[in-house]
Short mmCIF file of C-alpha atoms and ligand atoms in Angstrom, two decimals:
data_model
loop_
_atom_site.label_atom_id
_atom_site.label_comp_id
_atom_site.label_asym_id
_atom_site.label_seq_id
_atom_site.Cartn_x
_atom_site.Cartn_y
_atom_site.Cartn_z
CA UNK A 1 116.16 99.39 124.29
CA UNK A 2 112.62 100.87 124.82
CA UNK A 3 109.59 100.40 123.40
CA UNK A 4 107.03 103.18 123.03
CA UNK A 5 103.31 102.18 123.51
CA UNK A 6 100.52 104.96 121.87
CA UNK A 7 97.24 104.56 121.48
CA UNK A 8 93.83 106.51 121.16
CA UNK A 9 94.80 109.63 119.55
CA UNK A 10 92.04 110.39 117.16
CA UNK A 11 88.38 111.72 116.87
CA UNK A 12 85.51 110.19 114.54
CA UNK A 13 84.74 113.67 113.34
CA UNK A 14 87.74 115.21 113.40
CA UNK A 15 90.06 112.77 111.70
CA UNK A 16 93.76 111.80 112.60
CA UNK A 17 95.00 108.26 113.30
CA UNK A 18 97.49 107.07 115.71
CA UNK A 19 99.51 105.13 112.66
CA UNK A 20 100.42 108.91 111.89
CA UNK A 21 100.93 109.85 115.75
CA UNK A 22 103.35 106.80 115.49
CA UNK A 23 105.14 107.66 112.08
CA UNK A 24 105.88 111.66 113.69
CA UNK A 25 107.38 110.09 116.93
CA UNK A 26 109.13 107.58 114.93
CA UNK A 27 110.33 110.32 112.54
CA UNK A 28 111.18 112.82 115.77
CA UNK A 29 113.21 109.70 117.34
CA UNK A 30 115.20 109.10 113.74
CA UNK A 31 115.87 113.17 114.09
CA UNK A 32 116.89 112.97 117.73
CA UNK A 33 119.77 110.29 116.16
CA UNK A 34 117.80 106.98 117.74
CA UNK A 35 117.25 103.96 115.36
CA UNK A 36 113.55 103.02 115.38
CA UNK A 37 112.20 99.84 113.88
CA UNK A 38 109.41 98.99 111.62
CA UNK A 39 106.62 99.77 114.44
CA UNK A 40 103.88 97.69 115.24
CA UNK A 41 100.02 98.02 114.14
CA UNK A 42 98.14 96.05 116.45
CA UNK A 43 94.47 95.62 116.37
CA UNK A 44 92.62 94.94 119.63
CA UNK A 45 89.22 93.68 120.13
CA UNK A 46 87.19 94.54 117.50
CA UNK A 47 83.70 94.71 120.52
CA UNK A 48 84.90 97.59 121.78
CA UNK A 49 82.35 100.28 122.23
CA UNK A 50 84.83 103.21 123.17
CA UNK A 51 86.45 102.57 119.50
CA UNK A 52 87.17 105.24 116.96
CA UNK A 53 87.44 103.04 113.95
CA UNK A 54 89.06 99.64 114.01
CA UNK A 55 90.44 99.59 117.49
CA UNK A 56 94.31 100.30 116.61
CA UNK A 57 97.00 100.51 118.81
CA UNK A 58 100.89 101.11 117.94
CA UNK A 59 104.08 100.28 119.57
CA UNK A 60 107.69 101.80 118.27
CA UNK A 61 110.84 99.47 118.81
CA UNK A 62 113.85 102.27 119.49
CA UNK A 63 117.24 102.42 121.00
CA UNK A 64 116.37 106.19 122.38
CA UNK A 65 116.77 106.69 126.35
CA UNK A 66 113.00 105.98 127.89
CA UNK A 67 112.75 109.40 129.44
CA UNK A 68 113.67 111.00 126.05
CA UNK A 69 110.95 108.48 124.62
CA UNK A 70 108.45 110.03 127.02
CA UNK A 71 109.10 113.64 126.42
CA UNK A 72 109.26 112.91 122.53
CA UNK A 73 105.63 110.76 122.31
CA UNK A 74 104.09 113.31 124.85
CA UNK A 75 105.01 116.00 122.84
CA UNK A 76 103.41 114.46 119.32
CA UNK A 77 100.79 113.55 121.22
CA UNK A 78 100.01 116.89 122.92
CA UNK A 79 100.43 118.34 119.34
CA UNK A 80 98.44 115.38 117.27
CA UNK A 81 96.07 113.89 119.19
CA UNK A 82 92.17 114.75 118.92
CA UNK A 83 92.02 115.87 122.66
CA UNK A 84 89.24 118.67 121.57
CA UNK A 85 87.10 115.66 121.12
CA UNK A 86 85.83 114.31 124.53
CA UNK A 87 85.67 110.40 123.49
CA UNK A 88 89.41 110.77 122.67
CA UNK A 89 91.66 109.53 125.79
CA UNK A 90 95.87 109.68 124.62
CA UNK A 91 97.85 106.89 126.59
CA UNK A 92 101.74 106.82 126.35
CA UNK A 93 103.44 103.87 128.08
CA UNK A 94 107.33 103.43 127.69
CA UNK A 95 109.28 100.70 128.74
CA UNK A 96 112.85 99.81 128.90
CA UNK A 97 112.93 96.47 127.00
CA UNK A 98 115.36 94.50 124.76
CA UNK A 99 113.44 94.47 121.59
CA UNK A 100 112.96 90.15 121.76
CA UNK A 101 109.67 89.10 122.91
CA UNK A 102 111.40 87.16 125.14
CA UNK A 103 112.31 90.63 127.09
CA UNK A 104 108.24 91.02 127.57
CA UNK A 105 107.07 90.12 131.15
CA UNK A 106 104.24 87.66 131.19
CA UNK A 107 101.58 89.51 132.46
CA UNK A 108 101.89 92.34 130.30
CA UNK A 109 102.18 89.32 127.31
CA UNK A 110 98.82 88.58 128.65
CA UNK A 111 97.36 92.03 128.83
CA UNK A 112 97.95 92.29 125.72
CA UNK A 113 95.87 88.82 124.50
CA UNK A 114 92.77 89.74 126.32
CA UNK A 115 92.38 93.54 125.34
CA UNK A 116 92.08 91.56 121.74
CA UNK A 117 89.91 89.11 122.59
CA UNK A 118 88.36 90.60 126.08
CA UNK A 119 87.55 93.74 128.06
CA UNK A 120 89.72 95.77 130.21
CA UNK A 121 89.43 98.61 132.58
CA UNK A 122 91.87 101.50 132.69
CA UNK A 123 92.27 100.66 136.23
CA UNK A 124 93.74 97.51 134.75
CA UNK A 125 96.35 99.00 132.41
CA UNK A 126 97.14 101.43 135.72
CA UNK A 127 98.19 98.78 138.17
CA UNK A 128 100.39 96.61 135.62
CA UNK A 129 102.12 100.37 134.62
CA UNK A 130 102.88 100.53 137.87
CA UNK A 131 103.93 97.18 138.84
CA UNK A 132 106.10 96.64 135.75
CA UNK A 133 107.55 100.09 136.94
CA UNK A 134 107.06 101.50 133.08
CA UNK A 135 106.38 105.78 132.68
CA UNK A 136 103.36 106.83 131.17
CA UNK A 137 101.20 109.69 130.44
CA UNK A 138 97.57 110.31 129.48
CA UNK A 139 94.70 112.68 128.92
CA UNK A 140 91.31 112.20 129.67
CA UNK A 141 90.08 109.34 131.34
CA UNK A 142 93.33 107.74 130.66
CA UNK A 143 91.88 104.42 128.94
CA UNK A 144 94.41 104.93 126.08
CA UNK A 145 96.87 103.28 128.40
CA UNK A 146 95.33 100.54 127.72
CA UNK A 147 95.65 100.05 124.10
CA UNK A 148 99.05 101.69 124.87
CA UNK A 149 99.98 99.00 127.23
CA UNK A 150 98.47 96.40 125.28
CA UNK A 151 100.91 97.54 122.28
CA UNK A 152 104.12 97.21 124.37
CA UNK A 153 102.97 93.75 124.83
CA UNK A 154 102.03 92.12 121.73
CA UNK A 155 105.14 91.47 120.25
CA UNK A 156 105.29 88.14 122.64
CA UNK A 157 102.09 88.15 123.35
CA UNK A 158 101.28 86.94 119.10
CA UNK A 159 103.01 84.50 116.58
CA UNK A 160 101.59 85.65 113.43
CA UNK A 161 102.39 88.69 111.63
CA UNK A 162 101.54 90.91 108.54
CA UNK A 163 102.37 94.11 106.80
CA UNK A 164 100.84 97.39 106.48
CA UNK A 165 102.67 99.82 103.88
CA UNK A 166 100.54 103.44 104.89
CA UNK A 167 101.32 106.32 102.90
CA UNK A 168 100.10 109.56 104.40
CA UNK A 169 98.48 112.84 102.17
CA UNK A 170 100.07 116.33 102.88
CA UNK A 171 98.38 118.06 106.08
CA UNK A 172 96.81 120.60 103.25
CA UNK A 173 94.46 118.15 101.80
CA UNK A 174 93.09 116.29 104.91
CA UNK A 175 89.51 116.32 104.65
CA UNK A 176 89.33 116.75 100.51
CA UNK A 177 88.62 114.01 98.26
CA UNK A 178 91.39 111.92 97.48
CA UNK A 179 93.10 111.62 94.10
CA UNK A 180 94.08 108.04 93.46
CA UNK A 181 94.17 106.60 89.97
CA UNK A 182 91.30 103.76 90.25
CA UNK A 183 92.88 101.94 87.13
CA UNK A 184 96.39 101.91 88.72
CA UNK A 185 94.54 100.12 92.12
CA UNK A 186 93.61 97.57 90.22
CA UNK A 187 96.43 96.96 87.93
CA UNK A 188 98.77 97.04 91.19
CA UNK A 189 96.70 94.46 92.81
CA UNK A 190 96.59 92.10 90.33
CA UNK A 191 100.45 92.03 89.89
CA UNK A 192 100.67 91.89 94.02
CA UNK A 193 98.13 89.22 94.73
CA UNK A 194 97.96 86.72 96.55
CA UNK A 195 100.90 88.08 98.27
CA UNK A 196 99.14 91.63 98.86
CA UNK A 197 95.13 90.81 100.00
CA UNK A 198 91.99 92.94 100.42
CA UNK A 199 93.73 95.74 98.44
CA UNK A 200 90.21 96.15 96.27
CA UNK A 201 86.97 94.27 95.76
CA UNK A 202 86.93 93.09 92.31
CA UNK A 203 82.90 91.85 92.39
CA UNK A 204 82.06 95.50 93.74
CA UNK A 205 84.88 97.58 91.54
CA UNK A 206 86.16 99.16 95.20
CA UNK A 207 89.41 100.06 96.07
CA UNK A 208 89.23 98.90 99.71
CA UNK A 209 92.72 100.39 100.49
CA UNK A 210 91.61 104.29 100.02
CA UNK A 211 90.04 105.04 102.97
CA UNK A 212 87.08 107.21 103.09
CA UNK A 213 87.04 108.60 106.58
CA UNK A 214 88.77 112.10 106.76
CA UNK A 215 92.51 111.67 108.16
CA UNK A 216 96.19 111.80 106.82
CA UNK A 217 95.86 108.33 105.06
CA UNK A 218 95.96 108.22 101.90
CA UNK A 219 96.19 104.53 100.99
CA UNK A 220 97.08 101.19 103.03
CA UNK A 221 98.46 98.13 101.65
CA UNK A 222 97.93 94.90 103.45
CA UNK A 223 99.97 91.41 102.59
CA UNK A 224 102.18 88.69 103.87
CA UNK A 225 105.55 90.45 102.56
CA UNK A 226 106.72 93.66 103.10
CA UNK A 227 108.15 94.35 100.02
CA UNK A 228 105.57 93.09 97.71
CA UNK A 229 103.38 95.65 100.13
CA UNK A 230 105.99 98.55 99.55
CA UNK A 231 105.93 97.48 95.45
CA UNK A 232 101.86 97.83 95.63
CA UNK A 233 102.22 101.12 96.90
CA UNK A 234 104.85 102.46 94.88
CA UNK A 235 102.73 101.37 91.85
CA UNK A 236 99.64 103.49 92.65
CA UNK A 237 98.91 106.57 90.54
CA UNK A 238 98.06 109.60 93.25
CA UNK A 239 98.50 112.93 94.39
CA UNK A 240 101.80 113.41 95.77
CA UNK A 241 102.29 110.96 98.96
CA UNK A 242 103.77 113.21 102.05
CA UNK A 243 104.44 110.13 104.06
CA UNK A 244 104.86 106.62 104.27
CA UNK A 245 105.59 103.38 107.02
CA UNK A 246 105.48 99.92 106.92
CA UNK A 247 104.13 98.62 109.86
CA UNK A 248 103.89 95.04 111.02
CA UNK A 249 100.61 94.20 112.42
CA UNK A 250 98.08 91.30 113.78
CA UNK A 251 95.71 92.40 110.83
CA UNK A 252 94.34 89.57 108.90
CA UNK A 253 95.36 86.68 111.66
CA UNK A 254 91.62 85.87 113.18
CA UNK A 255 93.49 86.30 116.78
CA UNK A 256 90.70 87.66 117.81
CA UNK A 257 88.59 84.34 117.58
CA UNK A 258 88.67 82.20 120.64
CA UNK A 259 86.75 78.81 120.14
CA UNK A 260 83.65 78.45 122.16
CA UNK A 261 80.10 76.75 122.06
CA UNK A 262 76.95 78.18 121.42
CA UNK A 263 75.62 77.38 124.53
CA UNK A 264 78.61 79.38 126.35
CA UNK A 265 78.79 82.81 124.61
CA UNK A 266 78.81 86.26 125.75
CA UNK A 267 78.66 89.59 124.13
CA UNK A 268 81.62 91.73 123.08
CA UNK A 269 83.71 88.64 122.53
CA UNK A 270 84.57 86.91 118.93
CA UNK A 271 84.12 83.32 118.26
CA UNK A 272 84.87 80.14 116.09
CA UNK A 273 81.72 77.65 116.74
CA UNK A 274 80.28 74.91 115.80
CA UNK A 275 76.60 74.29 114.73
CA UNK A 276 74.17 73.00 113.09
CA UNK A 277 71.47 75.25 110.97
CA UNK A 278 68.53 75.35 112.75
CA UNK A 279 65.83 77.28 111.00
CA UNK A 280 65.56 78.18 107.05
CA UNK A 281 67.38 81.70 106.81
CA UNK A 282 65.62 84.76 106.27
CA UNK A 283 66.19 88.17 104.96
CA UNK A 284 64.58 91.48 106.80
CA UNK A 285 64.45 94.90 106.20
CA UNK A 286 67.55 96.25 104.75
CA UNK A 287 69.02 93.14 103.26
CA UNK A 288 70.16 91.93 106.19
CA UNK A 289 70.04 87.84 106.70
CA UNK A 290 69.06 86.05 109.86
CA UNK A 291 69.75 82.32 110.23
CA UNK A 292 69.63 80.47 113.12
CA UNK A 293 72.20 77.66 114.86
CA UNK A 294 72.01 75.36 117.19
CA UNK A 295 74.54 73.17 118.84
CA UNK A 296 75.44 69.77 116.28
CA UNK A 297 73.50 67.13 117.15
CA UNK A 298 76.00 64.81 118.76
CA UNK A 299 75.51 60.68 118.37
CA UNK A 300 74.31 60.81 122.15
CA UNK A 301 71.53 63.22 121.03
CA UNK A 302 70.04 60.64 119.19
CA UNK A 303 70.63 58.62 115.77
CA UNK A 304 72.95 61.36 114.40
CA UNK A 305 71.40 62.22 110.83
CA UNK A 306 69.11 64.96 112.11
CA UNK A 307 66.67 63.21 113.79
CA UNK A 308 68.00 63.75 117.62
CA UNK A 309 66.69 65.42 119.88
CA UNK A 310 67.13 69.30 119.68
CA UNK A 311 68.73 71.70 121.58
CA UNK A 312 66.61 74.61 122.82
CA UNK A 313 69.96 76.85 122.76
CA UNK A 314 70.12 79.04 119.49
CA UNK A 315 72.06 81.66 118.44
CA UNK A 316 71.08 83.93 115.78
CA UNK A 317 74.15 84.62 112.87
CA UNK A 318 73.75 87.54 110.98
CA UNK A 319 75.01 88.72 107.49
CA UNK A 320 74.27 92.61 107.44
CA UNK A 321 73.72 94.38 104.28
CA UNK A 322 77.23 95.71 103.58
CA UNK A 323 78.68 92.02 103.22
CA UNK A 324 76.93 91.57 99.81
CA UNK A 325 77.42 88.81 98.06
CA UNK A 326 78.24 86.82 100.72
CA UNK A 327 74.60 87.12 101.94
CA UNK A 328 73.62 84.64 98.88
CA UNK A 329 76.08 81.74 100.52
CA UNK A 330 74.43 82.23 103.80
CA UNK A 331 70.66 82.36 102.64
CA UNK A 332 71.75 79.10 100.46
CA UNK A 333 72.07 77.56 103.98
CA UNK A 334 69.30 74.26 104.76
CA UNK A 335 67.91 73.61 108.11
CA UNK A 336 70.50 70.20 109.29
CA UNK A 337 73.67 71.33 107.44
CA UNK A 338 76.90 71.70 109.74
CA UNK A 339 78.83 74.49 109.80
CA UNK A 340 81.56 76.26 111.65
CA UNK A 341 80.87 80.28 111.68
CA UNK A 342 83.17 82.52 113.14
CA UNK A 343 82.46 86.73 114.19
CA UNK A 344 81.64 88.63 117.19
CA UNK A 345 78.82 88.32 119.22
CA UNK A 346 76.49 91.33 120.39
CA UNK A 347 73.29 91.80 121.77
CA UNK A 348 73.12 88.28 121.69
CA UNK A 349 73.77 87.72 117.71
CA UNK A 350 76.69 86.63 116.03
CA UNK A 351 77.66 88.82 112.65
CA UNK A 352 78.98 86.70 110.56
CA UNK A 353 82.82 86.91 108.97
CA UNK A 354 83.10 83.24 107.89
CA UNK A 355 81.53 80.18 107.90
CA UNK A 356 82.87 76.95 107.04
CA UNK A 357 80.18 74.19 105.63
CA UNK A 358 81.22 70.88 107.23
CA UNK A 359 78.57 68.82 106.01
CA UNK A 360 75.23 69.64 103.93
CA UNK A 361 72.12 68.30 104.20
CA UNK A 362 71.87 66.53 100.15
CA UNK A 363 68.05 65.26 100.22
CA UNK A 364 64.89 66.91 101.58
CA UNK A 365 61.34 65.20 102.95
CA UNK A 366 58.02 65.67 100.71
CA UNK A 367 55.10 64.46 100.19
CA UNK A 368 55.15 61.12 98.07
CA UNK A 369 53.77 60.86 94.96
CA UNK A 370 51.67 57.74 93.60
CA UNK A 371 53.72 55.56 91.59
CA UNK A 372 50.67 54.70 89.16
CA UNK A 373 49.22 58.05 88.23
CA UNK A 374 51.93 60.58 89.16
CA UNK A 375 49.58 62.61 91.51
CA UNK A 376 51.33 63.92 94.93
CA UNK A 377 49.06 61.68 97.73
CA UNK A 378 47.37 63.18 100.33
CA UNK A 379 47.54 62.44 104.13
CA UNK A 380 45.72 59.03 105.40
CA UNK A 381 45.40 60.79 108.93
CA UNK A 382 46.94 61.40 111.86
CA UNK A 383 50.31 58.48 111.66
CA UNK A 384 48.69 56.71 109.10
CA UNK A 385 50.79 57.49 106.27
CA UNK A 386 49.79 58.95 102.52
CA UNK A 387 47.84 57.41 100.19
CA UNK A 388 46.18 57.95 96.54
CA UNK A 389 42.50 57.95 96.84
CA UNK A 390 41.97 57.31 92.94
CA UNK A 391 44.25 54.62 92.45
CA UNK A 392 44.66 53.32 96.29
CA UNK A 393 48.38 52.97 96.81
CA UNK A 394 49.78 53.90 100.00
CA UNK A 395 53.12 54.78 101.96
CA UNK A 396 54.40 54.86 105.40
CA UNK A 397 55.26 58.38 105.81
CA UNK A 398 57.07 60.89 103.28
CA UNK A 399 59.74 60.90 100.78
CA UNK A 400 63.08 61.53 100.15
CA UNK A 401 64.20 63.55 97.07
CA UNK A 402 67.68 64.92 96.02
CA UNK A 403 67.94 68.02 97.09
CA UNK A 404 69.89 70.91 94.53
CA UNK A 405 72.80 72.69 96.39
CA UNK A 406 74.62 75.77 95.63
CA UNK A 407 76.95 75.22 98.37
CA UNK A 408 80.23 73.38 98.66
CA UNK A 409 81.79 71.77 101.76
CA UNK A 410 84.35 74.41 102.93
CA UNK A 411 85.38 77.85 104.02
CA UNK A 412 83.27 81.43 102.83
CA UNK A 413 84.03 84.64 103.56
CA UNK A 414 82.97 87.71 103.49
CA UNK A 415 84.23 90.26 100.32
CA UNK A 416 87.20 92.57 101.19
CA UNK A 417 84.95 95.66 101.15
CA UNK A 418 83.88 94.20 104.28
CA UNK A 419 86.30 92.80 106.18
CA UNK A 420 87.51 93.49 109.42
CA UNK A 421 90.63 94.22 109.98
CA UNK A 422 91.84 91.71 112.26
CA UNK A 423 90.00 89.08 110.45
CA UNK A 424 91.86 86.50 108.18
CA UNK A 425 91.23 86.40 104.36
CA UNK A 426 91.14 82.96 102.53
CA UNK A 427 93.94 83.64 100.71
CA UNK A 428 96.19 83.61 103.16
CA UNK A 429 95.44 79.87 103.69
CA UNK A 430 95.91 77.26 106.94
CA UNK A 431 92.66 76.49 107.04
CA UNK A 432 91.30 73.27 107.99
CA UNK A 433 88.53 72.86 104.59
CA UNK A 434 88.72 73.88 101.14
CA UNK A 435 88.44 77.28 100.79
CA UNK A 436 85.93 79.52 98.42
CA UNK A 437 88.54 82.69 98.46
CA UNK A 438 86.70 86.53 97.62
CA UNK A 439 89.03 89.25 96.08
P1 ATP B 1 92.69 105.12 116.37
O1 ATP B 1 92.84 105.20 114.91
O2 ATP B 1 92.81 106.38 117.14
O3 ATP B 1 93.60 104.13 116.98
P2 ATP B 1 90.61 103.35 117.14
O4 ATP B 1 89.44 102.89 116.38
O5 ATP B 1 91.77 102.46 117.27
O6 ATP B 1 91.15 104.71 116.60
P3 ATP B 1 90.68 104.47 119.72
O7 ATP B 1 90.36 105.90 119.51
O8 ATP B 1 92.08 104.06 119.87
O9 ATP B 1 90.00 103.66 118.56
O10 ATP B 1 89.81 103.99 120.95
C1 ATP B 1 89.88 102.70 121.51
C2 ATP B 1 89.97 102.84 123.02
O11 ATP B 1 89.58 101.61 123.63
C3 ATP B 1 91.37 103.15 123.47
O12 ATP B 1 91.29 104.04 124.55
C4 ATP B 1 91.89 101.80 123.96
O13 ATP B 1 92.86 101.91 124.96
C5 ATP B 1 90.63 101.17 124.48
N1 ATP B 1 90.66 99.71 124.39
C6 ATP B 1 91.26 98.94 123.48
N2 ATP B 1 91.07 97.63 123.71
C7 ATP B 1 90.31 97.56 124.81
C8 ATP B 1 89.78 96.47 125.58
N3 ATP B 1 89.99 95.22 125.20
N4 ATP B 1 89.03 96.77 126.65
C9 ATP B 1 88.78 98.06 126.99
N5 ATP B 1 89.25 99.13 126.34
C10 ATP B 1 90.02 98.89 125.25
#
């Protein structure tokens, strides 16, 4: 068996996309009388900087001889990829494995973990082609190898898996305005849910699965099944489809998130942390909302409830503009509450894709006011207390009252229009809270 690696094949201005790079080899292989099966989407760290899009990489399963494999993907990708386009760097790598992920080596298993979760060199991907003794090819700088390499190793290098049903437009109308029937979206999703996720956006009427880049796809239907994915699909109202694959992919699994502590992180790299909400949030210009977390106050810190002593460590959390409504959950945030929030970090601030609320902070400290007239008290001076100068009652120090909370303990997201595509929507459950699903 072999397995064909691909990866960086397309151009932000140009258009193209290495799923369709994959389907043509995996349609040349089926001509050439190999089997091929359903290839795999995989999504690599989502930090990248050299990215097109969302940081895809694709790897086709096939009982075709490796050298055949080579001259087959070299060809498509000498014919498809974006090479016109300087940031676009082809990698081929082809191996001669059973298809089991048992047949994967461990280290390129590992390659594959960290170029989702870390950063590589193409130096990297080089010396492990070589070792493992696998062919390759490239163009340009040759860091496509290492998405391709990455590919060949995910299948042991991951547990979980979803589906990706991609039908493709006819060559003659890349780059016009789609024609898909915005009613049939909808209706499809409804009957496909919760099965099929992040198809549309019901709060902001989008159908998430049309792209709107320029590029062969037409529409892409994520879920847990592959034929309630297909069934989606087949159900959509649209110009006529050229194409179509179902791929199995990493998208919607949160492998990307490695736990970590505020204290610890670094740039470029995703993380699941805990914290506790260290400054009221605040929104700037643009919509965007800031709020600041510290490390939880631990019962070593101090008494536990709030009072400890506080960290000096604190790591901004953003909610940019184009997550919507999910910028009300994090703006109804308190200073004290606990929460887990989970995204990548850059230039030192965490963008938010979920949060969970582990505990919320229920009453808030005011002034008192005098229990014979009703008047808020003033200060008595420097640790002296409050006190009512008409009517001469006094207290210690301030009040507690209630505080009103539009916030539940549990797991938020951000809407499908926004999601990444490696992150992991509600809906598909495990989670370790309630959960407060968007669709
Ligand atoms: P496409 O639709 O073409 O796949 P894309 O958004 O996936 O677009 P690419 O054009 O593939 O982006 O560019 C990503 C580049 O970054 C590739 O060359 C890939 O090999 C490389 N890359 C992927 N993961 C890592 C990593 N963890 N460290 C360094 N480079 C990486």
């Amino acid at each position: 068996m072999t397995v064909v690696g691909l990866d960086d094949t397309d151009s932000r201005e140009r258009g193209m996309c290495t799923t369709y790079v994959a389907t043509a080899i995996a349609e040349r292989l089926r001509h050439d009388g190999a089997s091929v099966a359903r290839p795999l989407l995989v999504r690599l760290n989502p930090a990248v900087e050299y990215k097109t899009r969302g940081n895809a990489a694709l790897a086709i399963h096939t009982d075709c001889d490796p050298g055949r494999a080579v001259e087959i993907g070299r060809d498509r990708l000498e014919s498809l990829a974006e090479t016109g386009d300087e940031r676009t760097n082809p990698g081929l790598v082809v191996a001669d494995h059973a298809p089991e992920a048992a047949a994967i080596p461990d280290d390129v298993s590992r390659f594959a973990r960290a170029a989702i979760r870390d950063h590589l060199e193409p130096a990297d991907a080089a010396a492990l082609i070589e070792r493992r003794g696998y062919r390759s090819w490239h163009a340009g700088d040759g860091r496509g190898r290492i998405g391709a390499l990455a590919a060949v190793g995910a299948r042991a290098a991951l547990e979980e898996w979803t589906y990706e049903y991609i039908s493709y437009r006819a060559p003659e109308r890349w780059g016009t305005p789609r024609d898909v029937d915005h009613e049939s979206v909808f209706a499809a999703a409804e009957r496909g849910y919760p099965a099929v996720w992040d198809t549309v956006d019901r709060g902001e009427g989008e159908t998430v699965c049309v792209p709107h880049a320029p590029g062969p796809i037409l529409h892409g239907i994520r879920g847990d099944d592959p034929d309630a994915v297909r069934a989606v699909a087949e159900e959509i109202e649209s110009e006529p489809v050229a194409a179509s694959q179902c791929f199995v992919t990493n998208q919607g699994t949160d492998v990307h998130l490695r736990d970590g502590s505020i204290a610890a992180v670094e740039d470029g790299r995703a993380y699941r942390l805990e914290g506790r909400v260290a400054g009221e949030p605040e929104t700037r210009r643009g919509g965007h909302v800031f709020v600041d977390l510290e490390p939880p106050v631990t019962a070593a810190d101090g008494n536990g409830n709030g009072d400890g002593e506080r960290s000096t460590e604190r790591l901004a959390c953003a909610a940019f503009e184009p997550t919507k409504r999910f910028r009300d959950r994090v703006r109804a945030l308190r200073v004290g509450d606990r929460i887990t929030a989970c995204g990548e970090v850059s230039d030192g601030t965490l963008k938010l894709e979920k949060f969970a609320v582990r505990e919320l902070v229920r009453t808030e400290r005011v002034t008192p006011t005098c229990p014979d007239c009703g008047r808020t008290m003033e200060s008595a001076g420097r640790a002296q207390g409050y006190r009512c100068r008409d009517c001469e009652t006094g207290t210690a120090g301030k009040a507690e009252r209630p505080l009103e909370r539009d916030l539940e303990v549990g797991w938020y997201e951000v809407p499908p229009c926004a999601r990444r595509h490696i992150a992991k929507p509600l809906v598909r459950g495990g989670f370790d809270a309630p959960t407060h699903v968007e669709r």
